[in-house]
């Protein structure tokens, strides 16, 4: 009894208490396309995969709400230098819209605040989608991760506080009807292609207002981000079942999120100078964004822009990161 009291007083740990083995971290470079499950935050998913890979450095490329599922590109090591490219890229979503009901927060998790009859036909829905296509000003919802004075808007919303927001310009490239039937007019599924920063729950609410019945977002799946596609992603469940070697084999090379940029290949001498940050004269049209490779065509060196015939580095890989690149043959390919 006295020994137990002494241990408690000194903060001593019992020798029979289970200890958690902390696996050593290691440099991992590449991009993993994850199919995020519902109920997980983007950061929770990132930390889980980071631990599975024992990676030293990691980051995701755009937040998906816990309600949403689908494509979440995760960047590791050298690939984190180019995560901003994916953040800025156009996105694609499949959204399920519940017509006839408005909710607090604009999604299915909020309480229903209004119900209206749904009296629409396909032509009316198509016309509403057409009106919402193109450039428009969109008001960020209170239930969003947008920051105000260092706090996410959803934190204010949960406390019952409404913060003044400024509308933002977004672009809806296309809105296509995937599923709708007159026998179940409340259920509408659409595919959306849009610019970064577009709020699909706001789109659902705007669509409901144009149709005169109100609406909320019932489900959301991200299907594309720049050149990356959901078809090439792996579920968290499948990743958990993989061996460490199989998980590594799922990593795409660091340049995968830049595949829609033009490529420029340098000879050995110019490649070395480029990696040191020196400007090089190139026979290539001016371009805001290019991905640069070494003499063998597969060694990614970094990103750059070309002005007046000069190649100017933007983000460079270190020599160790260049050497650590995974063989292209060992990585899965993206769907064209």
Coordinates of C-alpha atoms in Angstrom, one line a residue:
X1 CA 0.0 0.0 0.0
X2 CA 2.8 2.4 0.9
X3 CA 4.7 1.5 -2.3
X4 CA 1.6 2.2 -4.4
X5 CA 1.2 5.6 -2.7
X6 CA 4.8 6.4 -3.3
X7 CA 4.6 5.5 -6.9
X8 CA 1.5 7.7 -7.4
X9 CA 3.1 10.6 -5.6
X10 CA 6.3 10.4 -7.7
X11 CA 4.5 9.8 -11.0
X12 CA 6.3 6.5 -11.4
X13 CA 4.9 4.3 -14.2
X14 CA 4.0 0.7 -13.4
X15 CA 6.4 -1.7 -15.0
X16 CA 3.5 -3.9 -16.1
X17 CA 1.7 -1.1 -17.9
X18 CA 1.5 -1.6 -21.7
X19 CA 3.9 0.6 -23.7
X20 CA 3.2 2.0 -27.1
X21 CA 6.0 1.3 -29.6
X22 CA 6.7 4.4 -31.7
X23 CA 7.9 3.4 -35.2
X24 CA 10.7 5.5 -36.6
X25 CA 9.8 8.1 -39.3
X26 CA 11.4 8.0 -42.7
X27 CA 11.6 10.2 -45.8
X28 CA 8.8 9.3 -48.2
X29 CA 8.2 11.2 -51.4
X30 CA 5.2 11.0 -53.6
X31 CA 1.4 11.5 -53.9
X32 CA -1.2 9.1 -52.6
X33 CA -4.8 9.4 -54.0
X34 CA -7.1 8.5 -51.2
X35 CA -10.8 7.9 -51.4
X36 CA -11.7 9.6 -48.1
X37 CA -14.5 7.8 -46.1
X38 CA -17.5 9.6 -44.7
X39 CA -17.2 10.9 -41.2
X40 CA -13.4 11.5 -41.3
X41 CA -11.9 15.0 -41.4
X42 CA -9.3 15.5 -44.1
X43 CA -6.6 16.0 -41.4
X44 CA -7.7 12.7 -39.6
X45 CA -7.3 10.9 -42.9
X46 CA -3.9 12.5 -43.6
X47 CA -2.5 11.6 -40.1
X48 CA -3.7 8.0 -40.4
X49 CA -2.0 7.5 -43.8
X50 CA 1.1 9.4 -42.6
X51 CA 1.4 6.9 -39.8
X52 CA 0.8 3.9 -42.0
X53 CA 3.7 5.1 -44.3
X54 CA 5.8 6.2 -41.3
X55 CA 6.4 9.4 -43.3
X56 CA 8.3 12.4 -42.0
X57 CA 6.5 15.1 -43.8
X58 CA 3.0 15.2 -45.3
X59 CA 0.1 17.5 -46.2
X60 CA -3.3 17.3 -48.0
X61 CA -4.4 19.4 -51.0
X62 CA -7.7 20.8 -50.0
X63 CA -10.2 20.1 -47.2
X64 CA -13.2 17.8 -47.6
X65 CA -15.9 18.1 -45.0
X66 CA -16.5 15.0 -42.9
X67 CA -19.9 14.7 -44.7
X68 CA -18.1 14.4 -48.0
X69 CA -16.3 11.4 -49.5
X70 CA -14.0 11.0 -52.4
X71 CA -10.7 12.1 -53.9
X72 CA -8.2 13.5 -51.4
X73 CA -4.7 13.8 -52.8
X74 CA -2.1 13.4 -50.0
X75 CA 1.4 14.7 -50.5
X76 CA 4.5 13.3 -48.9
X77 CA 8.1 14.7 -48.7
X78 CA 9.1 16.4 -52.0
X79 CA 5.5 16.4 -53.3
X80 CA 4.4 18.8 -50.5
X81 CA 6.3 21.5 -52.4
X82 CA 3.6 21.3 -55.1
X83 CA 0.5 20.8 -53.0
X84 CA -0.6 24.4 -53.8
X85 CA -1.0 23.4 -57.5
X86 CA -3.7 21.0 -56.5
X87 CA -5.3 23.5 -54.1
X88 CA -5.6 26.0 -57.1
X89 CA -6.8 23.3 -59.6
X90 CA -10.4 22.9 -60.8
X91 CA -12.5 20.3 -59.0
X92 CA -15.2 17.9 -59.9
X93 CA -18.0 16.6 -57.7
X94 CA -21.0 14.3 -57.7
X95 CA -23.7 15.8 -55.5
X96 CA -27.0 14.5 -54.2
X97 CA -29.4 17.3 -53.7
X98 CA -32.6 16.9 -51.7
X99 CA -35.2 19.1 -53.2
X100 CA -38.1 20.4 -51.1
X101 CA -36.3 20.9 -47.8
X102 CA -34.1 23.7 -46.5
X103 CA -31.9 22.9 -43.5
X104 CA -29.7 24.8 -41.0
X105 CA -26.2 24.7 -42.6
X106 CA -27.4 23.6 -46.0
X107 CA -26.7 19.9 -45.6
X108 CA -28.4 16.8 -44.3
X109 CA -26.9 17.2 -40.8
X110 CA -28.8 20.4 -40.1
X111 CA -32.3 20.5 -38.8
X112 CA -35.1 21.1 -41.4
X113 CA -36.2 24.7 -41.2
X114 CA -38.6 24.8 -44.2
X115 CA -40.4 22.3 -46.4
X116 CA -42.1 23.1 -49.8
X117 CA -43.7 21.0 -52.4
X118 CA -41.5 19.9 -55.3
X119 CA -43.3 20.8 -58.6
X120 CA -40.6 20.6 -61.2
X121 CA -39.8 18.8 -64.5
X122 CA -36.5 18.0 -66.1
X123 CA -36.6 21.0 -68.4
X124 CA -37.0 23.3 -65.4
X125 CA -34.0 21.6 -63.6
X126 CA -31.9 21.9 -66.8
X127 CA -32.8 25.6 -67.1
X128 CA -31.8 26.2 -63.4
X129 CA -28.5 24.4 -63.9
X130 CA -27.8 26.5 -67.0
X131 CA -28.5 29.7 -65.0
X132 CA -25.9 28.7 -62.4
X133 CA -23.3 27.8 -65.0
X134 CA -20.5 30.3 -65.6
X135 CA -19.0 33.0 -63.4
X136 CA -21.0 34.0 -60.4
X137 CA -20.7 35.5 -56.9
X138 CA -21.1 33.0 -54.2
X139 CA -21.6 33.7 -50.5
X140 CA -19.4 31.3 -48.3
X141 CA -21.6 29.4 -45.9
X142 CA -21.2 29.7 -42.2
X143 CA -20.8 26.0 -42.0
X144 CA -17.4 26.0 -43.8
X145 CA -13.7 25.9 -43.0
X146 CA -13.1 29.4 -44.2
X147 CA -11.2 31.4 -41.5
X148 CA -12.3 34.5 -39.7
X149 CA -9.9 36.0 -37.2
X150 CA -8.1 32.7 -36.9
X151 CA -11.2 30.6 -36.4
X152 CA -13.1 28.5 -38.9
X153 CA -16.6 29.8 -39.7
X154 CA -18.2 26.5 -38.6
X155 CA -16.9 27.2 -35.0
X156 CA -18.9 30.5 -35.0
X157 CA -21.9 28.7 -36.5
X158 CA -21.9 26.0 -33.8
X159 CA -21.8 28.8 -31.2
X160 CA -24.9 30.4 -32.8
X161 CA -22.8 33.4 -34.1
X162 CA -23.2 34.7 -37.7
X163 CA -20.1 36.4 -39.1
X164 CA -20.4 38.9 -42.0
X165 CA -18.8 37.4 -45.1
X166 CA -18.0 38.8 -48.5
X167 CA -19.2 37.0 -51.7
X168 CA -16.5 35.5 -53.8
X169 CA -16.3 34.9 -57.5
X170 CA -16.3 31.3 -58.6
X171 CA -16.7 29.5 -61.9
X172 CA -19.1 26.7 -62.6
X173 CA -17.8 25.1 -65.8
X174 CA -20.7 22.6 -66.1
X175 CA -23.6 21.1 -64.1
X176 CA -25.0 17.8 -65.5
X177 CA -28.0 15.9 -64.4
X178 CA -27.0 12.3 -63.5
X179 CA -30.2 11.0 -62.0
X180 CA -33.7 12.5 -61.7
X181 CA -37.1 10.9 -62.1
X182 CA -40.6 12.5 -61.9
X183 CA -41.8 9.7 -59.7
X184 CA -39.2 10.7 -57.0
X185 CA -38.8 14.4 -57.8
X186 CA -37.1 15.2 -54.5
X187 CA -34.0 13.2 -55.4
X188 CA -31.5 14.9 -57.8
X189 CA -28.0 13.8 -58.5
X190 CA -25.7 16.1 -60.5
X191 CA -22.1 16.2 -61.7
X192 CA -20.4 19.5 -61.1
X193 CA -17.1 20.8 -62.6
X194 CA -16.0 24.0 -61.0
X195 CA -13.2 26.3 -59.9
X196 CA -11.4 26.1 -56.6
X197 CA -13.3 27.6 -53.7
X198 CA -16.8 26.7 -54.9
X199 CA -19.2 25.6 -52.2
X200 CA -21.4 22.8 -53.4
X201 CA -23.8 23.2 -50.4
X202 CA -24.4 26.8 -51.5
X203 CA -24.9 25.6 -55.1
X204 CA -27.6 23.1 -53.8
X205 CA -29.4 25.9 -51.9
X206 CA -29.2 28.3 -54.9
X207 CA -30.6 25.5 -57.1
X208 CA -33.5 25.0 -54.7
X209 CA -34.3 28.7 -54.7
X210 CA -34.3 28.8 -58.5
X211 CA -36.7 25.8 -58.6
X212 CA -38.9 27.4 -56.0
X213 CA -38.9 24.5 -53.6
X214 CA -35.7 24.9 -51.6
X215 CA -33.0 22.3 -51.3
X216 CA -30.1 21.0 -49.3
X217 CA -27.0 18.9 -49.9
X218 CA -27.7 15.3 -49.0
X219 CA -24.4 13.8 -50.1
X220 CA -21.1 14.9 -51.8
X221 CA -18.3 13.0 -53.4
X222 CA -15.2 14.6 -55.0
X223 CA -14.4 12.9 -58.2
X224 CA -11.6 15.0 -59.6
X225 CA -8.9 17.5 -58.7
X226 CA -6.9 18.8 -61.6
X227 CA -5.5 15.8 -63.5
X228 CA -6.2 13.4 -60.6
X229 CA -9.3 11.2 -60.7
X230 CA -11.2 9.3 -58.1
X231 CA -10.9 6.1 -60.3
X232 CA -7.2 6.0 -59.4
X233 CA -7.7 6.4 -55.6
X234 CA -7.6 3.8 -52.9
X235 CA -10.0 3.5 -50.0
X236 CA -8.7 3.8 -46.5
X237 CA -10.0 0.3 -45.8
X238 CA -8.0 -1.2 -48.7
X239 CA -4.9 0.8 -47.6
X240 CA -5.1 -0.6 -44.1
X241 CA -5.2 -4.2 -45.5
X242 CA -2.0 -3.5 -47.6
X243 CA 1.6 -4.4 -46.5
X244 CA 4.0 -1.5 -46.2
X245 CA 5.5 -2.4 -49.6
X246 CA 2.1 -2.4 -51.2
X247 CA 1.3 1.0 -49.7
X248 CA 4.6 2.4 -51.1
X249 CA 3.6 1.0 -54.5
X250 CA 0.5 3.1 -54.4
X251 CA 2.6 6.3 -54.3
X252 CA 2.6 8.4 -57.5
X253 CA 5.7 10.5 -58.3
X254 CA 5.9 14.0 -57.0
X255 CA 5.1 15.6 -60.4
X256 CA 1.7 13.8 -60.8
X257 CA -0.3 16.9 -59.8
X258 CA 1.5 18.9 -62.5
X259 CA 0.8 16.6 -65.3
X260 CA -1.5 19.1 -67.1
X261 CA 1.5 21.5 -67.4
X262 CA 3.8 21.4 -70.4
X263 CA 7.1 19.5 -69.8
X264 CA 10.6 20.7 -70.5
X265 CA 13.7 18.4 -70.6
X266 CA 17.2 19.6 -69.9
X267 CA 20.6 18.0 -70.7
X268 CA 22.8 17.1 -67.8
X269 CA 24.8 20.4 -67.5
X270 CA 21.7 22.6 -67.8
X271 CA 19.8 20.3 -65.3
X272 CA 22.6 20.8 -62.7
X273 CA 22.6 24.5 -63.1
X274 CA 18.8 24.6 -63.0
X275 CA 18.9 22.7 -59.7
X276 CA 21.3 25.3 -58.3
X277 CA 18.7 28.1 -59.1
X278 CA 20.5 29.5 -62.2
X279 CA 18.4 30.9 -65.1
X280 CA 18.9 29.1 -68.4
X281 CA 18.2 30.1 -72.0
X282 CA 15.7 27.6 -73.6
X283 CA 14.2 27.1 -77.0
X284 CA 10.6 27.1 -75.7
X285 CA 7.6 29.5 -75.8
X286 CA 7.0 31.6 -72.8
X287 CA 4.8 29.9 -70.2
X288 CA 3.6 30.6 -66.7
X289 CA 4.0 27.0 -65.5
X290 CA 6.2 24.2 -66.7
X291 CA 7.5 21.0 -65.1
X292 CA 11.2 20.4 -65.7
X293 CA 13.0 17.1 -66.1
X294 CA 16.6 15.9 -66.4
X295 CA 18.2 14.3 -69.4
X296 CA 16.6 10.9 -69.1
X297 CA 13.1 12.3 -69.2
X298 CA 11.9 10.7 -66.0
X299 CA 13.8 12.6 -63.4
X300 CA 11.6 15.4 -62.1
X301 CA 13.6 18.5 -61.0
X302 CA 11.0 21.0 -60.2
X303 CA 8.6 23.7 -61.5
X304 CA 9.4 26.9 -63.3
X305 CA 8.2 29.6 -65.7
X306 CA 9.6 30.9 -68.9
X307 CA 9.8 34.6 -69.6
X308 CA 11.6 36.1 -72.7
X309 CA 13.2 32.7 -73.4
X310 CA 14.6 32.3 -69.9
X311 CA 13.8 29.3 -67.7
X312 CA 13.3 30.6 -64.1
X313 CA 12.9 28.1 -61.3
X314 CA 9.9 28.3 -58.9
X315 CA 10.0 25.2 -56.8
X316 CA 13.1 22.9 -56.8
X317 CA 13.7 19.4 -55.5
X318 CA 16.8 18.9 -53.4
X319 CA 19.5 16.5 -54.8
X320 CA 18.4 13.9 -52.2
X321 CA 14.8 14.3 -53.3
X322 CA 15.7 13.9 -56.9
X323 CA 17.6 10.7 -56.1
X324 CA 14.8 9.3 -54.0
X325 CA 12.1 9.5 -56.7
X326 CA 10.3 6.3 -57.2
X327 CA 10.6 4.5 -60.5
X328 CA 7.7 5.3 -62.8
X329 CA 7.2 1.7 -63.6
X330 CA 6.5 1.0 -59.9
X331 CA 3.7 3.5 -59.6
X332 CA 0.1 3.3 -60.8
X333 CA -1.0 5.4 -63.8
X334 CA -3.7 8.0 -63.8
X335 CA -6.8 7.7 -65.9
X336 CA -6.5 10.0 -68.9

